[in-house]
Coordinates of C-alpha atoms in Angstrom, one line a residue:
X1 CA 15.3 8.9 -18.6
X2 CA 14.2 11.8 -16.4
X3 CA 11.7 10.7 -13.7
X4 CA 9.7 12.7 -11.1
X5 CA 9.2 10.8 -7.8
X6 CA 6.5 12.1 -5.4
X7 CA 6.5 11.0 -1.7
X8 CA 10.3 10.7 -2.0
X9 CA 10.8 11.2 1.8
X10 CA 8.6 8.3 2.7
X11 CA 9.4 4.7 3.2
X12 CA 8.6 3.6 -0.3
X13 CA 9.8 6.9 -1.8
X14 CA 13.3 6.5 -0.5
X15 CA 13.5 3.0 -2.0
X16 CA 12.2 4.3 -5.3
X17 CA 14.9 7.0 -5.3
X18 CA 17.7 4.5 -4.5
X19 CA 16.5 2.1 -7.2
X20 CA 16.2 4.8 -9.9
X21 CA 19.6 6.2 -9.2
X22 CA 21.1 2.7 -9.2
X23 CA 19.7 2.3 -12.7
X24 CA 21.2 5.5 -13.9
X25 CA 18.1 7.6 -14.1
X26 CA 18.0 11.4 -13.6
X27 CA 15.8 11.9 -10.6
X28 CA 13.7 14.9 -9.5
X29 CA 11.8 14.6 -6.2
X30 CA 8.7 16.4 -5.1
X31 CA 8.7 16.9 -1.3
X32 CA 6.9 19.1 1.2
X33 CA 10.1 20.0 3.0
X34 CA 13.7 20.3 1.9
X35 CA 16.1 17.5 3.0
X36 CA 19.8 17.7 3.1
X37 CA 20.1 14.1 2.1
X38 CA 18.5 14.8 -1.3
X39 CA 21.1 17.5 -2.0
X40 CA 23.9 15.2 -1.1
X41 CA 22.6 12.6 -3.5
X42 CA 22.6 15.1 -6.3
X43 CA 18.8 15.1 -6.8
X44 CA 16.8 17.9 -8.3
X45 CA 14.3 19.0 -5.6
X46 CA 11.0 20.7 -6.0
X47 CA 9.6 21.8 -2.6
X48 CA 5.9 22.2 -2.2
X49 CA 2.6 20.6 -1.2
X50 CA 0.5 18.6 -3.7
X51 CA -2.6 20.5 -2.6
X52 CA -1.2 23.6 -4.3
X53 CA -3.1 23.5 -7.7
X54 CA -0.2 25.2 -9.5
X55 CA 2.5 22.8 -8.2
X56 CA 2.0 19.8 -10.5
X57 CA 2.7 21.7 -13.7
X58 CA 5.9 23.0 -12.3
X59 CA 7.0 19.6 -11.0
X60 CA 6.5 17.7 -14.3
X61 CA 8.2 20.1 -16.7
X62 CA 10.9 18.3 -18.7
X63 CA 10.1 14.9 -17.2
X64 CA 9.8 11.7 -19.2
X65 CA 8.0 9.7 -16.4
X66 CA 6.4 10.1 -13.0
X67 CA 6.2 7.7 -10.1
X68 CA 3.4 8.9 -7.8
X69 CA 3.9 7.4 -4.3
X70 CA 2.8 10.4 -2.2
X71 CA -0.3 10.0 -0.2
X72 CA -1.9 11.2 3.1
X73 CA -1.5 8.1 5.4
X74 CA -2.3 9.7 8.8
X75 CA -4.7 7.9 11.1
X76 CA -6.4 11.2 11.8
X77 CA -8.0 14.0 9.7
X78 CA -11.2 14.7 7.9
X79 CA -12.5 13.0 4.8
X80 CA -12.0 16.3 2.9
X81 CA -8.3 16.4 3.8
X82 CA -7.7 12.8 2.5
X83 CA -9.8 13.4 -0.6
X84 CA -7.8 16.6 -1.5
X85 CA -4.4 14.9 -1.2
X86 CA -5.1 11.3 -2.3
X87 CA -7.8 11.9 -5.0
X88 CA -7.8 15.4 -6.3
X89 CA -4.1 16.1 -6.2
X90 CA -3.5 12.7 -8.0
X91 CA -5.9 13.9 -10.7
X92 CA -4.2 17.2 -11.1
X93 CA -0.7 15.6 -11.2
X94 CA -1.9 13.1 -13.9
X95 CA -3.5 16.0 -15.9
X96 CA -0.3 18.0 -15.7
X97 CA 1.8 15.0 -16.8
X98 CA -0.4 14.4 -19.9
X99 CA -0.2 18.1 -20.7
X100 CA 3.6 18.1 -20.4
X101 CA 3.9 15.0 -22.7
X102 CA 5.1 12.6 -19.9
X103 CA 5.4 9.1 -21.5
X104 CA 4.6 7.0 -18.4
X105 CA 2.8 7.6 -15.1
X106 CA 3.1 4.9 -12.4
X107 CA 0.6 5.3 -9.6
X108 CA 1.1 3.4 -6.4
X109 CA -2.2 2.1 -5.0
X110 CA -3.0 -0.7 -2.5
X111 CA -4.4 -4.2 -2.3
X112 CA -7.2 -2.7 -0.1
X113 CA -9.1 -1.6 -3.2
X114 CA -10.0 -5.2 -3.9
X115 CA -13.2 -6.9 -2.8
X116 CA -12.7 -10.2 -1.0
X117 CA -16.0 -11.9 -1.8
X118 CA -15.3 -15.2 0.0
X119 CA -12.9 -16.7 2.5
X120 CA -10.0 -18.3 0.5
X121 CA -10.6 -16.3 -2.6
X122 CA -7.9 -16.0 -5.3
X123 CA -7.8 -12.3 -6.4
X124 CA -6.6 -11.3 -9.9
X125 CA -6.3 -7.8 -11.3
X126 CA -9.7 -8.4 -12.9
X127 CA -11.2 -8.7 -9.4
X128 CA -14.0 -6.3 -8.4
X129 CA -13.5 -3.2 -6.4
X130 CA -14.4 -3.2 -2.7
X131 CA -18.1 -2.1 -2.5
X132 CA -18.1 -1.4 1.3
X133 CA -16.2 1.9 0.9
X134 CA -18.1 3.7 3.7
X135 CA -17.2 1.0 6.1
X136 CA -13.5 1.9 5.7
X137 CA -11.3 4.6 7.1
X138 CA -10.7 7.7 5.2
X139 CA -7.3 6.5 3.9
X140 CA -8.6 3.3 2.4
X141 CA -11.6 5.0 0.8
X142 CA -9.5 7.7 -0.8
X143 CA -6.9 5.2 -2.1
X144 CA -9.8 3.2 -3.7
X145 CA -11.1 6.4 -5.4
X146 CA -7.7 7.4 -6.6
X147 CA -7.1 3.9 -8.1
X148 CA -10.4 4.1 -10.0
X149 CA -9.6 7.7 -11.1
X150 CA -6.2 6.8 -12.6
X151 CA -7.5 3.8 -14.5
X152 CA -10.4 5.8 -15.8
X153 CA -8.1 8.5 -17.1
X154 CA -5.9 5.8 -18.7
X155 CA -9.0 4.8 -20.8
X156 CA -9.1 8.4 -22.0
X157 CA -5.5 8.4 -23.1
X158 CA -3.4 9.0 -19.9
X159 CA -0.2 6.9 -20.1
X160 CA -0.9 5.5 -16.6
X161 CA 0.0 2.2 -14.9
X162 CA -1.2 1.2 -11.4
X163 CA 0.7 -0.9 -8.9
X164 CA -1.0 -2.5 -6.0
X165 CA 1.4 -3.7 -3.3
X166 CA 0.5 -5.5 -0.1
X167 CA 1.9 -5.0 3.4
X168 CA 5.1 -3.0 2.9
X169 CA 8.2 -3.8 4.9
X170 CA 11.9 -3.8 4.6
X171 CA 15.0 -2.1 6.2
X172 CA 13.6 0.5 8.5
X173 CA 10.1 -1.0 8.8
X174 CA 9.2 -4.5 10.0
X175 CA 6.0 -6.0 8.8
X176 CA 3.0 -5.9 11.1
X177 CA 2.6 -8.9 13.4
X178 CA -1.0 -9.3 12.3
X179 CA -3.7 -7.3 10.6
X180 CA -5.2 -6.4 13.9
X181 CA -3.3 -6.9 17.2
X182 CA -3.6 -5.6 20.7
X183 CA -0.6 -5.8 23.1
X184 CA -1.6 -6.6 26.7
X185 CA 1.0 -7.5 29.3
X186 CA 2.9 -10.6 28.1
X187 CA 0.3 -11.4 25.4
X188 CA -0.4 -10.3 21.9
X189 CA -4.1 -10.6 21.1
X190 CA -4.5 -11.4 17.4
X191 CA -7.7 -11.0 15.4
X192 CA -6.7 -13.6 13.0
X193 CA -6.7 -17.3 12.2
X194 CA -3.5 -19.2 12.3
X195 CA -3.7 -19.9 8.6
X196 CA -4.5 -16.3 7.6
X197 CA -2.1 -15.4 4.7
X198 CA -0.4 -12.0 5.2
X199 CA 0.4 -10.5 1.8
X200 CA 4.0 -9.2 2.2
X201 CA 5.6 -6.8 -0.3
X202 CA 9.3 -5.9 0.3
X203 CA 9.9 -2.2 -0.3
X204 CA 12.8 -2.9 -2.7
X205 CA 10.6 -5.3 -4.7
X206 CA 7.9 -2.7 -5.1
X207 CA 10.5 -0.1 -6.2
X208 CA 11.8 -2.6 -8.8
X209 CA 8.3 -3.2 -10.1
X210 CA 7.8 0.6 -10.5
X211 CA 11.0 1.0 -12.5
X212 CA 10.0 -2.0 -14.7
X213 CA 6.7 -0.4 -15.3
X214 CA 8.4 2.7 -16.6
X215 CA 10.3 0.8 -19.2
X216 CA 7.6 -1.8 -20.2
X217 CA 6.0 -1.7 -23.6
X218 CA 2.7 0.1 -24.4
X219 CA 0.5 -2.9 -23.5
X220 CA 0.9 -2.1 -19.8
X221 CA -0.8 1.3 -20.1
X222 CA -4.3 1.2 -18.5
X223 CA -3.4 -1.9 -16.5
X224 CA -3.1 -2.5 -12.8
X225 CA -0.6 -5.0 -11.4
X226 CA -0.5 -6.8 -8.0
X227 CA 2.9 -6.9 -6.4
X228 CA 3.1 -9.4 -3.5
X229 CA 6.2 -11.3 -2.7
X230 CA 4.8 -13.9 -0.3
X231 CA 1.6 -15.0 1.4
X232 CA 2.9 -15.7 4.9
X233 CA 0.7 -17.8 7.3
X234 CA -0.2 -15.9 10.4
X235 CA 1.3 -18.6 12.7
X236 CA 4.6 -18.5 10.7
X237 CA 4.8 -14.7 11.1
X238 CA 4.4 -15.0 14.8
X239 CA 7.1 -17.6 15.0
X240 CA 9.6 -15.6 12.9
X241 CA 9.0 -12.3 14.7
X242 CA 9.2 -13.9 18.2
X243 CA 12.5 -15.6 17.3
X244 CA 14.0 -12.4 15.7
X245 CA 13.0 -10.2 18.7
X246 CA 13.9 -12.8 21.3
X247 CA 10.5 -12.0 22.7
X248 CA 8.7 -13.9 25.5
X249 CA 5.1 -12.8 24.8
X250 CA 2.5 -15.3 23.9
X251 CA 0.2 -15.0 20.9
X252 CA -3.5 -15.4 21.6
X253 CA -5.8 -15.9 18.6
X254 CA -9.2 -14.3 19.4
X255 CA -12.3 -16.2 18.4
X256 CA -13.1 -14.6 15.0
X257 CA -16.8 -15.4 14.9
X258 CA -17.4 -14.0 18.4
X259 CA -15.5 -10.8 17.7
X260 CA -17.4 -10.4 14.4
X261 CA -20.7 -10.8 16.1
X262 CA -19.8 -8.3 18.8
X263 CA -18.6 -5.8 16.2
X264 CA -21.9 -6.2 14.3
X265 CA -23.9 -5.5 17.5
X266 CA -21.7 -2.6 18.5
X267 CA -21.8 -1.0 15.1
X268 CA -25.6 -1.1 14.8
X269 CA -26.1 0.0 18.4
X270 CA -23.8 3.0 18.1
X271 CA -25.3 3.9 14.8
X272 CA -28.7 4.4 16.5
X273 CA -27.0 6.9 18.8
X274 CA -25.4 8.7 15.9
X275 CA -21.9 7.4 16.7
X276 CA -19.3 5.3 14.8
X277 CA -18.0 2.0 16.1
X278 CA -14.2 1.8 16.7
X279 CA -14.3 -1.4 14.7
X280 CA -16.9 -2.5 12.2
X281 CA -18.1 -6.0 11.1
X282 CA -16.6 -5.2 7.7
X283 CA -13.2 -4.5 9.2
X284 CA -13.3 -7.8 11.1
X285 CA -14.1 -9.7 7.9
X286 CA -11.3 -7.9 6.0
X287 CA -8.9 -8.9 8.7
X288 CA -9.9 -12.6 8.8
X289 CA -11.1 -13.6 5.3
X290 CA -8.2 -15.3 3.6
X291 CA -7.2 -13.9 0.2
X292 CA -4.5 -15.0 -2.2
X293 CA -3.3 -12.4 -4.7
X294 CA -2.3 -13.6 -8.1
X295 CA 0.8 -11.7 -9.4
X296 CA 1.2 -13.6 -12.7
X297 CA 0.3 -10.5 -14.8
X298 CA 3.2 -8.5 -13.3
X299 CA 5.6 -11.4 -13.9
X300 CA 4.4 -11.8 -17.5
X301 CA 4.1 -8.1 -18.5
X302 CA 6.6 -6.3 -16.4
X303 CA 9.3 -9.1 -16.0
X304 CA 9.0 -8.7 -12.3
X305 CA 10.0 -11.5 -10.0
X306 CA 8.8 -11.9 -6.4
X307 CA 11.4 -12.3 -3.7
X308 CA 11.7 -15.9 -2.3
X309 CA 13.4 -15.2 1.0
X310 CA 10.6 -13.8 3.2
X311 CA 12.0 -15.2 6.4
X312 CA 15.4 -13.6 5.9
X313 CA 13.7 -10.4 4.7
X314 CA 11.5 -10.2 7.9
X315 CA 14.4 -10.9 10.1
X316 CA 16.6 -8.3 8.3
X317 CA 13.8 -5.7 8.7
X318 CA 13.4 -6.4 12.4
X319 CA 17.2 -6.3 12.9
X320 CA 17.4 -2.9 11.1
X321 CA 14.7 -1.4 13.3
X322 CA 16.2 -2.9 16.5
X323 CA 19.6 -1.6 15.7
X324 CA 18.3 1.9 15.2
X325 CA 16.3 1.7 18.4

């Protein structure tokens, strides 16, 4: 099988390349800049930017499958910049893949597309989309729109499958300590409850799911699959990271209701002045409402298996970053 991987220089993209090569696939990568490592690995390289309307048709020629992991993830930039890369370029790539006769298109999305209607909700792939899109940052809004676009095109015949991983981590990137954290002296101020479940997705596990999606039967087309290895309680994450780092800081759990109320007041007060609050009430709710993501569909349809060693995985990720640093 010949597969095109976009975003190959990124954290997930590198894992996708490693996994594809290990399974004997012929890999072409689409990257904005040439990398000597790709040449040493014997990869076919297409250099260019996805915002170039002509690039997708060049990149997909002769490919059997596409794994689309490229995205604009910067914390800065205009909505138009995010929309061009994450929405329109995704649409153009999918159109080019259909025109070229690509048999499978795997789009990497995010858990952030889901609505979390209640604290403690169990979310399945049939869960509704987040409705508060304008309360989000540009990245989250654009990923939600791209997710909807790909599934809509699948209804019209595109051979597309969507994967929705959680908080990515693994060698080279440790998981976040919390959804929202502020470092202050010897303290870590956490906007979280102790029992808040962090949805962790190991990068190699997500890469494995993507390769399984390439080879799965036709029933997966037009479906979205949640890929979460473990729901780790916030207090357990603090414990493991402190131990792995040998850190002496103290975790302080901020009073969620107080912060939510303050965020609501600040948001509405600044709106009257025509300004945007640095943190919204919606963001506080998203960071503190517990959600548990059901991955049974991925296990059933893709044959994917979640990793069962999250403590070792977190410690290994931290060790890899510490060693580099």
